XYZ file of C-alpha atoms in Angstrom:
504
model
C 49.964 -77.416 28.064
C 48.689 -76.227 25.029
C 46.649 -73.052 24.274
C 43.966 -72.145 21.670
C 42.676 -69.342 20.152
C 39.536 -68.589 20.764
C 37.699 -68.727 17.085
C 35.259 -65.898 17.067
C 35.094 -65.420 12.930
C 36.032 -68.799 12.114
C 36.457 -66.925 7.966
C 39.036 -64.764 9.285
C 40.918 -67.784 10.752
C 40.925 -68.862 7.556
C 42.185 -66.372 5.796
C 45.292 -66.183 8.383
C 45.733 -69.995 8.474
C 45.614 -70.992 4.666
C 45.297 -67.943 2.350
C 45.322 -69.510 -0.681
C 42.578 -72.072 -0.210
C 40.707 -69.450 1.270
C 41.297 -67.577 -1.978
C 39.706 -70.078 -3.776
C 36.710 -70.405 -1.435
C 35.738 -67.252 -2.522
C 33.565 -66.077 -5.057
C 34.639 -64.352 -8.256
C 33.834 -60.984 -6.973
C 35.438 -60.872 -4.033
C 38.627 -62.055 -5.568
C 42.018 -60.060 -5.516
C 42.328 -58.827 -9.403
C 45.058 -60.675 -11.550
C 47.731 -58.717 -11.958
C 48.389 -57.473 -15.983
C 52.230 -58.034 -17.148
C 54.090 -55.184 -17.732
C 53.965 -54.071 -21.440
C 56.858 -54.865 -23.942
C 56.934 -54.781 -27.095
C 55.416 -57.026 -28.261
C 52.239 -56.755 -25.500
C 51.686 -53.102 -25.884
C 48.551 -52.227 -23.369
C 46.377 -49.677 -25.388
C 44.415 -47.007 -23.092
C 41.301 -45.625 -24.250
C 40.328 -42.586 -22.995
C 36.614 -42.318 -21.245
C 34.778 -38.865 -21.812
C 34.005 -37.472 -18.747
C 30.836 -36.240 -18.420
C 29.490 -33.701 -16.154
C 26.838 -34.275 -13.279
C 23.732 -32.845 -14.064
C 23.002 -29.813 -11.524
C 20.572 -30.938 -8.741
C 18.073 -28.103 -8.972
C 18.357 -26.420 -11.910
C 17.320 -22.218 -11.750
C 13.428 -21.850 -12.155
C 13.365 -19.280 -15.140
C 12.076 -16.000 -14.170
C 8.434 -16.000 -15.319
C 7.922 -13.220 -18.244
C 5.314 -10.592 -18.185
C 3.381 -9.524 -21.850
C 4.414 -6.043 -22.704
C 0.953 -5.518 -22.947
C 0.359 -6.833 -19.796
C 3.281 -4.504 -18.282
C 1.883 -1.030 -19.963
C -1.949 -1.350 -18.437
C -0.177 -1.764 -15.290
C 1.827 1.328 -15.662
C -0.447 3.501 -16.801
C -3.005 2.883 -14.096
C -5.641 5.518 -12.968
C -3.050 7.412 -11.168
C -1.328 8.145 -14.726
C -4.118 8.283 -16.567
C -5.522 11.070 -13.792
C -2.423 12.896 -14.189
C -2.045 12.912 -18.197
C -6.056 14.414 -17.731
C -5.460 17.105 -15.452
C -2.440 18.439 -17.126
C -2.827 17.424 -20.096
C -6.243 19.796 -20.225
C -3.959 22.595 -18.119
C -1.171 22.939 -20.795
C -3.410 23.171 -24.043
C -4.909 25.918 -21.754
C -1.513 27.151 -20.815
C -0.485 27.121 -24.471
C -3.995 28.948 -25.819
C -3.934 31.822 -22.878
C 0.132 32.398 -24.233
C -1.096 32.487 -28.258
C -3.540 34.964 -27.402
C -6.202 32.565 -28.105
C -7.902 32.195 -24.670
C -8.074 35.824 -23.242
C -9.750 34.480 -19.667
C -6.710 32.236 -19.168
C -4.159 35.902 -19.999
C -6.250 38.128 -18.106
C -6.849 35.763 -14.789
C -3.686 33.532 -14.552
C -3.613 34.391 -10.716
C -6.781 32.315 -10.112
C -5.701 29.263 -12.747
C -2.433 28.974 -10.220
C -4.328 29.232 -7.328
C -7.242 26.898 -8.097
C -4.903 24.324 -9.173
C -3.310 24.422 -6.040
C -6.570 24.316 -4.456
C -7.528 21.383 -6.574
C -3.797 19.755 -5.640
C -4.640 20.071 -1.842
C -8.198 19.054 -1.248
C -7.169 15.531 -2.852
C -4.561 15.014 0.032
C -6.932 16.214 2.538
C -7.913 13.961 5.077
C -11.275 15.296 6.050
C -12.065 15.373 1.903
C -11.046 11.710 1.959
C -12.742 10.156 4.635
C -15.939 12.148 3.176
C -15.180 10.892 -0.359
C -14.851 7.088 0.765
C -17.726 7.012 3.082
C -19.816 8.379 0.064
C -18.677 5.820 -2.582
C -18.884 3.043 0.068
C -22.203 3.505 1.607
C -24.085 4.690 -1.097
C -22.381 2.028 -4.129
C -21.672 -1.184 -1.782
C -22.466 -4.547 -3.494
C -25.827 -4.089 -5.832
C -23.583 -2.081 -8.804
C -21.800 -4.110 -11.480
C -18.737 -5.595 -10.477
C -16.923 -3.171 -12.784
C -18.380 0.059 -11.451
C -17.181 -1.255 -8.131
C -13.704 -1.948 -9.293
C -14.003 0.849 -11.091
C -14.923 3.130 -7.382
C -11.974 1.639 -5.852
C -9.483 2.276 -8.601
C -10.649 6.119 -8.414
C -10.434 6.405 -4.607
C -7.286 5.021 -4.757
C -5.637 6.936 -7.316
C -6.727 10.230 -6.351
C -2.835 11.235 -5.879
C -2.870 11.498 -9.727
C -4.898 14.499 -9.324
C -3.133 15.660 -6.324
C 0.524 15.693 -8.710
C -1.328 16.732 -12.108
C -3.068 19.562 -10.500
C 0.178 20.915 -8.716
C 2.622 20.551 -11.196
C -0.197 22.925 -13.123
C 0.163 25.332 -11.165
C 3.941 25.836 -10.729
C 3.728 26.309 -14.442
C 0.978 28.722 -14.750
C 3.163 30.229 -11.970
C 6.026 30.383 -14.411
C 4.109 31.660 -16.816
C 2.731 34.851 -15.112
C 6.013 35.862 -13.478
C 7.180 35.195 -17.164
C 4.573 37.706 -18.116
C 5.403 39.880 -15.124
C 8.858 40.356 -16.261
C 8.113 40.840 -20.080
C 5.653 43.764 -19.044
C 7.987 45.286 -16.731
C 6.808 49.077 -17.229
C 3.822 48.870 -15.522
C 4.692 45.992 -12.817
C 5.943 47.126 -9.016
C 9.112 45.695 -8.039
C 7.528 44.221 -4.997
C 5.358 42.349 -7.711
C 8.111 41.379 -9.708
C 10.273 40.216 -6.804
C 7.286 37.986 -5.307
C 6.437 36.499 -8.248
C 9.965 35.105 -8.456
C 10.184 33.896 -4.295
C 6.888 32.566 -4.516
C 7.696 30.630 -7.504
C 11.211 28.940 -6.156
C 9.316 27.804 -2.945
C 6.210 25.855 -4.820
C 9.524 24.364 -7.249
C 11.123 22.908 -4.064
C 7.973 21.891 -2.677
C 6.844 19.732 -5.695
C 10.393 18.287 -6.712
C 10.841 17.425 -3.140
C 7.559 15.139 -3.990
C 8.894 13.333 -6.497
C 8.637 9.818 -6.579
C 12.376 8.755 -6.290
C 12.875 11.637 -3.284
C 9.665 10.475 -1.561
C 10.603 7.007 -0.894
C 14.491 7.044 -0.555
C 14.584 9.755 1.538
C 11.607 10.530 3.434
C 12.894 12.941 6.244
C 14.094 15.214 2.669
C 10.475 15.035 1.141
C 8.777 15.551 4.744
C 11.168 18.735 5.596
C 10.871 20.642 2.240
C 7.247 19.317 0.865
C 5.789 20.934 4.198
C 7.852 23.500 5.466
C 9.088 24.882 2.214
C 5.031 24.614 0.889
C 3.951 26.488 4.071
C 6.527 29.062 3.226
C 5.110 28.663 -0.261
C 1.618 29.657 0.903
C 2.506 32.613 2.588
C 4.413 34.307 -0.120
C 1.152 33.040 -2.363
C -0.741 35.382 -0.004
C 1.582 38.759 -0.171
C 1.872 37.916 -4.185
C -2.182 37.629 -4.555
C -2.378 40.783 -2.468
C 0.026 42.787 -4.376
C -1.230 42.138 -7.544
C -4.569 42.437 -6.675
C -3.677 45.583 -5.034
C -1.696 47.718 -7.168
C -3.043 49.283 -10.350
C -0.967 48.746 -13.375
C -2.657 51.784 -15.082
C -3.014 54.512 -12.615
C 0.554 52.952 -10.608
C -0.910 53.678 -7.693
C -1.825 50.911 -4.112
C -5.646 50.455 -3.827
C -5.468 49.520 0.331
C -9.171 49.861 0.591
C -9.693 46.032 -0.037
C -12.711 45.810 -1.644
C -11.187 45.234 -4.692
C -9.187 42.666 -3.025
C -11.902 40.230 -2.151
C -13.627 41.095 -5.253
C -10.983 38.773 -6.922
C -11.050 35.276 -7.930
C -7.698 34.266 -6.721
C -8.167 35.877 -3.095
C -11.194 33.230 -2.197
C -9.059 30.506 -4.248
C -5.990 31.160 -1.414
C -8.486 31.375 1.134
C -9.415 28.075 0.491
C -6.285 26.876 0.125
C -5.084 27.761 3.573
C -8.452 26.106 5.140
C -7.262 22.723 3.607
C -4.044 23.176 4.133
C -4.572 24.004 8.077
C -7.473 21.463 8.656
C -5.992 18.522 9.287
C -3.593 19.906 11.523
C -6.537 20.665 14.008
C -6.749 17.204 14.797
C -3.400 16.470 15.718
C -2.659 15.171 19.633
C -0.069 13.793 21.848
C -1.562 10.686 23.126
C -0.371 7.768 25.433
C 0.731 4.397 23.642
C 1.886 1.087 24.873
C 4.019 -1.019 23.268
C 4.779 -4.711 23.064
C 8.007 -6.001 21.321
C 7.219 -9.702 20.566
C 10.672 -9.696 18.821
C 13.295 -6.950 17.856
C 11.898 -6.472 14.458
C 8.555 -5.473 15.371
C 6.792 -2.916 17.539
C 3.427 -3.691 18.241
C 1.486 -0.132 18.909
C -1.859 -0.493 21.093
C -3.862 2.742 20.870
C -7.129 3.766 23.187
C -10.376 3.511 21.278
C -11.204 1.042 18.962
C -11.605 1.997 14.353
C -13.058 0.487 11.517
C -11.664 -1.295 8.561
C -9.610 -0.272 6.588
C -7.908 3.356 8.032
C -4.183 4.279 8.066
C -2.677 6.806 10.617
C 0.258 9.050 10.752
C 2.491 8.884 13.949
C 5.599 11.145 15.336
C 7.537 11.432 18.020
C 7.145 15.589 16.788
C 4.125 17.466 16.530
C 4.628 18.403 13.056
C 7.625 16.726 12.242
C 8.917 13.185 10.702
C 5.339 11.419 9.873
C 4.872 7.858 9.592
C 2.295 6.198 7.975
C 0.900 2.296 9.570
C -1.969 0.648 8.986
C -4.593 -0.021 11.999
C -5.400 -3.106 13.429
C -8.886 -3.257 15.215
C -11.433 -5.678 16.170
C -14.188 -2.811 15.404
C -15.427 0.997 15.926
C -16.959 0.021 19.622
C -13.452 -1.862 20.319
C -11.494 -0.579 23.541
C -7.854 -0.345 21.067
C -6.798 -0.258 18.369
C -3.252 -1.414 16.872
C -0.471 -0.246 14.835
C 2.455 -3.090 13.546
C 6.034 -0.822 12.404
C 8.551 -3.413 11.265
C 12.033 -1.804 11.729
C 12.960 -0.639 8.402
C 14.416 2.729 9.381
C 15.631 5.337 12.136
C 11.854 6.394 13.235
C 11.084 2.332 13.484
C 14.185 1.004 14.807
C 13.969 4.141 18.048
C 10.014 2.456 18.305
C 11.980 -0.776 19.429
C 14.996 0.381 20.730
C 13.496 3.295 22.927
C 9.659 2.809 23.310
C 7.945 6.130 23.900
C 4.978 6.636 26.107
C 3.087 8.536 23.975
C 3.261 9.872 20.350
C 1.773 12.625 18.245
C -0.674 11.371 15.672
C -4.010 12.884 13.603
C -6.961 11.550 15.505
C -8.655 12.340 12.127
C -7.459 8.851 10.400
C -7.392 8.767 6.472
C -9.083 6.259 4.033
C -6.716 3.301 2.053
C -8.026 1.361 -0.428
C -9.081 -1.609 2.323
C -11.855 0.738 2.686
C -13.619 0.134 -0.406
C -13.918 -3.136 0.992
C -17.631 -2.743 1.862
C -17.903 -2.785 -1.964
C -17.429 -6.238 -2.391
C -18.997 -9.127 -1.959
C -16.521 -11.594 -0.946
C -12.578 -10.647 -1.137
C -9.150 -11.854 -0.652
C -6.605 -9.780 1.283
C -2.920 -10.954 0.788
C 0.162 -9.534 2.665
C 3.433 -9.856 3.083
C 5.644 -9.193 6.396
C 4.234 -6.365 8.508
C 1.486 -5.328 5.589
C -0.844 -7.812 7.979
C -1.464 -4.536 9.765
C -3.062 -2.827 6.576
C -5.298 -5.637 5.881
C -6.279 -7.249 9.223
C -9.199 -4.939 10.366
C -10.906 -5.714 7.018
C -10.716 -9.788 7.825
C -11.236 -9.104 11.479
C -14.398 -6.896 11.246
C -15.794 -9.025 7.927
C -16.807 -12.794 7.560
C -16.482 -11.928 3.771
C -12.778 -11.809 3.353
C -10.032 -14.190 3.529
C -6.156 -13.493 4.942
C -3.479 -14.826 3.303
C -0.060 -13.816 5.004
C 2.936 -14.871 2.609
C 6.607 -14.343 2.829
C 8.969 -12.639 0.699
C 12.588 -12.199 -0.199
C 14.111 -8.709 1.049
C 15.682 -7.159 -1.672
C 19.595 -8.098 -2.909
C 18.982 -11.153 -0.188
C 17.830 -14.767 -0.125
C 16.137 -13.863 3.066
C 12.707 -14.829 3.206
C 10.054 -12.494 5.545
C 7.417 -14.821 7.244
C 8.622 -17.680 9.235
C 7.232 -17.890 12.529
C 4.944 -15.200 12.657
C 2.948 -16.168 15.220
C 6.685 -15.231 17.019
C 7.080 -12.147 15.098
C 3.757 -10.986 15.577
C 3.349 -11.760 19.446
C 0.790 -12.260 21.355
C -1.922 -9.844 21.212
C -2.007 -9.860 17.068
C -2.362 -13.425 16.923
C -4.425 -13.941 19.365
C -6.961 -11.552 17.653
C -6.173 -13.804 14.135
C -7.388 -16.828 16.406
C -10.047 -15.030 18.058
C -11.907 -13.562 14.555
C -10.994 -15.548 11.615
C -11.746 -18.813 11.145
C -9.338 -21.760 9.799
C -11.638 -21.567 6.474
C -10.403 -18.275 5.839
C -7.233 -18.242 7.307
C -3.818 -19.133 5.730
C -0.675 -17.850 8.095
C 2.261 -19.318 5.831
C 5.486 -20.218 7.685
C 8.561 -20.476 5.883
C 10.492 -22.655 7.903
C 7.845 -25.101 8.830
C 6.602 -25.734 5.193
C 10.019 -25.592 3.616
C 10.614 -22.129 2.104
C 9.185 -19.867 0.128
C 5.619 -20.774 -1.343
C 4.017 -20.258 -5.249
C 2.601 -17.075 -4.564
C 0.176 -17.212 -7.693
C -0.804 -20.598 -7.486
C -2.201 -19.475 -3.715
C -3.756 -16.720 -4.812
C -5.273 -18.324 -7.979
C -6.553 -21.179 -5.296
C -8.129 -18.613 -2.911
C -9.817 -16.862 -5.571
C -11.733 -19.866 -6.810
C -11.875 -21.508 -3.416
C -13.440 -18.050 -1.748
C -15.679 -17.328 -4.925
C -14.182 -13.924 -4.603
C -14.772 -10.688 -6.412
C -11.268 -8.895 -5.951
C -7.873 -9.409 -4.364
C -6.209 -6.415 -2.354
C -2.454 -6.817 -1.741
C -0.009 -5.333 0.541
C 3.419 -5.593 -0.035
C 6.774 -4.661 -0.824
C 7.668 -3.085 -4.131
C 9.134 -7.047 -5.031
C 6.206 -8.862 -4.004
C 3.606 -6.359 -5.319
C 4.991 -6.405 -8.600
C 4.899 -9.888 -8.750
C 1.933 -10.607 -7.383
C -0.425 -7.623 -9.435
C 1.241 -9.261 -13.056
C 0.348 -12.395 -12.050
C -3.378 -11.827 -10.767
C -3.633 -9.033 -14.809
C -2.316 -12.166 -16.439
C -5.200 -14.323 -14.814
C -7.792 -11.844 -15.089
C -7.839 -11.880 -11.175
C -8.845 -7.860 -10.583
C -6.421 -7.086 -8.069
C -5.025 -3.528 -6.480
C -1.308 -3.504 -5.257
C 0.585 -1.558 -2.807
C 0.845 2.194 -3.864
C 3.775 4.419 -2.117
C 2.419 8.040 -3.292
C 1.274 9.138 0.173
């Protein structure tokens, strides 16, 4: 009895029954190679070497797109420079005139020069001032003017704070200068004088170093702590000084108590004035029940009773007068029943918001102006933001059919993390469900990383937008990355724009 194989590839069988006429049957590819004698002699095999050459990369770096100088400078020296070069540029040729002997008002009254340029320094950080201010410019300048008056209104309002540092860094010299003068007159100045002249003057120092720049926004609790406390301190040893040198008479070196004197003098009603705008907004502060929602644990979503218009900021604390935090409000209108705050976590005060939700916090009821005020001045506008800065532009999309959203990621800095995918997620409920509720698809673009593949062209949206929208002016919130990069694009394509500003 015989058995057979079952032939399921019959070329296989083939190959095992009769290799070499199976071989044959193939075609010349598929043949085995013939195999090269060994070299002698006289059959040397030459190799020739093949250059290897490298793989071209797959995505070569995008070069990093570069700015005019030009271009650079007029975004430097903005209004806020150009404020403070004014106001103390004018102050120190008056400074240098009253110490020539040139200018005897500025020698004989450099009490009331400090004093009023404190004044001066205040009243454009006032809140009450502010909101007056804006609600001036924007009722009474909104849409008929030329477009650059408008842009012209907005760029003042905003840059206001160029005053505020001009003005105060006048007066700490002027300060310097009559203790100076104190000092080199010493025979008929009181040592009480003398002596407050010199406290008065460290204390407005610390103040207005604390407010520099680089102390501001690295370290914020620092600034808060010596800007306010050391100022107040400041004030009150403004007060004794003004009184003792309004009160003593060099000549006769005698104390006129009597005080008519006293409020005979310029610099008295200057510090009175002083302390009124230093005090008022304080008037308005409460402790006032929250809720919060944490659609993720990056964000706290702040609802507020009441509802705001467009384009307000307020200050929140867990303190009554103590670590201040700035957010932008979210509301759907003035006659609203809440109104919204959005803190990403970014530091201590934001990360306890999410980690340990409060019931109620301590915030001005009086709320202070940003730039998405001046909104009213347009006609048609683009607001662009990046990551949490939704809740500074929002209200102005919300309560307007004239403006247009754009929400955009960006890369955290010394990362290739990109802010803005799935924001609906980030964001919850109750924000996006007002974005849905308000704005319309027309005007709405809510970019998500992830789903569209990364980060987008941020210019080539904006520059799309503006044309699309017909719009007069782009307002951006951002971070200090994405505002840079966004205002030198928009100057390079004659887009007016304002950026992010971090002098508050």
């Amino acid at each position: 009895m015989s058995f057979q194989f079952p032939v399921i590839c019959p070329e296989i069988w083939q190959m095992f029954k009769d290799p070499v006429s199976y071989e044959k049957s193939l075609p010349p590819q598929r043949r085995q190679p013939t195999k090269l004698p060994l070299p002698t002699k006289k059959n040397k095999v030459v190799v020739k070497e093949i250059p290897v050459v490298p793989a071209p990369p797959s995505s070569p770096p995008k070069p990093k797109h570069k700015v005019s100088r030009w271009i650079l400078f007029q975004l430097w020296f903005n209004t806020y420079r150009k404020f403070f070069v004014l106001s103390f540029g004018i102050n120190m040729i008056g400074l240098g005139l009253a110490a020539g002997g040139v200018w005897e008002y500025g020698e004989r009254y450099t009490g009331a020069i400090v004093v009023a340029n404190f004044n001066v320094a205040i009243l454009m950080r006032n809140e009450v001032f502010g909101r007056l201010l804006y609600l001036i410019v924007t009722t009474c300048f909104a849409k008929w003017p030329p477009l650059w008056f408008r842009l012209g209104c907005t760029s003042v309002l905003q840059h206001l704070g160029g005053i505020h540092s001009g003005c105060a860094l006048s007066g700490v010299a002027w300060l310097l200068y009559k203790v100076v003068y104190n000092f080199t007159h010493m025979k008929i100045s009181h040592d009480a004088v003398l002596i407050m002249g010199v406290f008065t003057n460290i204390a407005v120092m610390v103040s207005a170093l604390s407010a520099f720049p680089w102390v501001r926004n690295n370290h914020h609790n620092v600034f808060e702590r010596h800007h306010r406390f050391v100022g107040w301190i400041g004030l009150i040893f403004t007060w004794v000084f003004v009184i003792l040198g309004n009160t003593y008479d060099p000549s006769t070196r005698t104390w006129n108590l009597d005080g008519r004197d006293l409020v005979r003098q310029q610099d008295f009603w200057f510090t009175v004035g002083m302390t009124v705008f230093v005090a008022l907004p304080w008037f308005f502060v409460r402790e006032v029940p929250v809720d919060i929602e944490l659609p993720s644990s990056k964000v706290a979503i702040i609802r507020f009773k009441r509802g705001m218009q467009q384009g307000l900021l307020g200050r929140i604390s867990r303190s009554s007068i103590m670590e201040y935090h700035a957010f932008g409000i979210v509301s759907e209108g003035p006659k609203a029943e809440y109104h919204y705050m959005i803190a990403g976590v970014q530091g201590d005060f934001t990360r306890s918001l999410v980690e340990d939700p409060p019931k109620t916090l301590w915030t001005r009821e009086l709320k202070f102006a940003g730039v998405s005020n001046t909104s009213t001045l347009y006609k048609r506008g683009i607001r662009v933001c990046t990551g949490t800065g939704i809740g500074a532009a929002l209200s102005t999309c919300l309560q307007s059919k004239n403006w247009y959203v754009a929400t955009v990621p960006y890369t955290f800095p010394g990362t290739d993390h990109l802010q803005g995918s799935n924001q609906e997620k980030t964001f919850g409920p109750t924000i996006s469900g007002l974005i849905y509720k308000h704005i319309e698809p027309e005007r709405l673009l809510l970019w998500d990383s992830k789903a569209r593949g990364g980060r987008p062209d941020t210019m080539k949206i904006i520059k799309e937008a503006y044309e699309y929208w017909n719009a007069e002016v782009v307002l951006i919130t951002s971070n200090w990355i994405g505002n840079e990069e966004m205002t030198q694009g928009c100057k390079e394509a004659g887009i007016p724009c304002f950026g992010t500003l971090w002098d508050f």
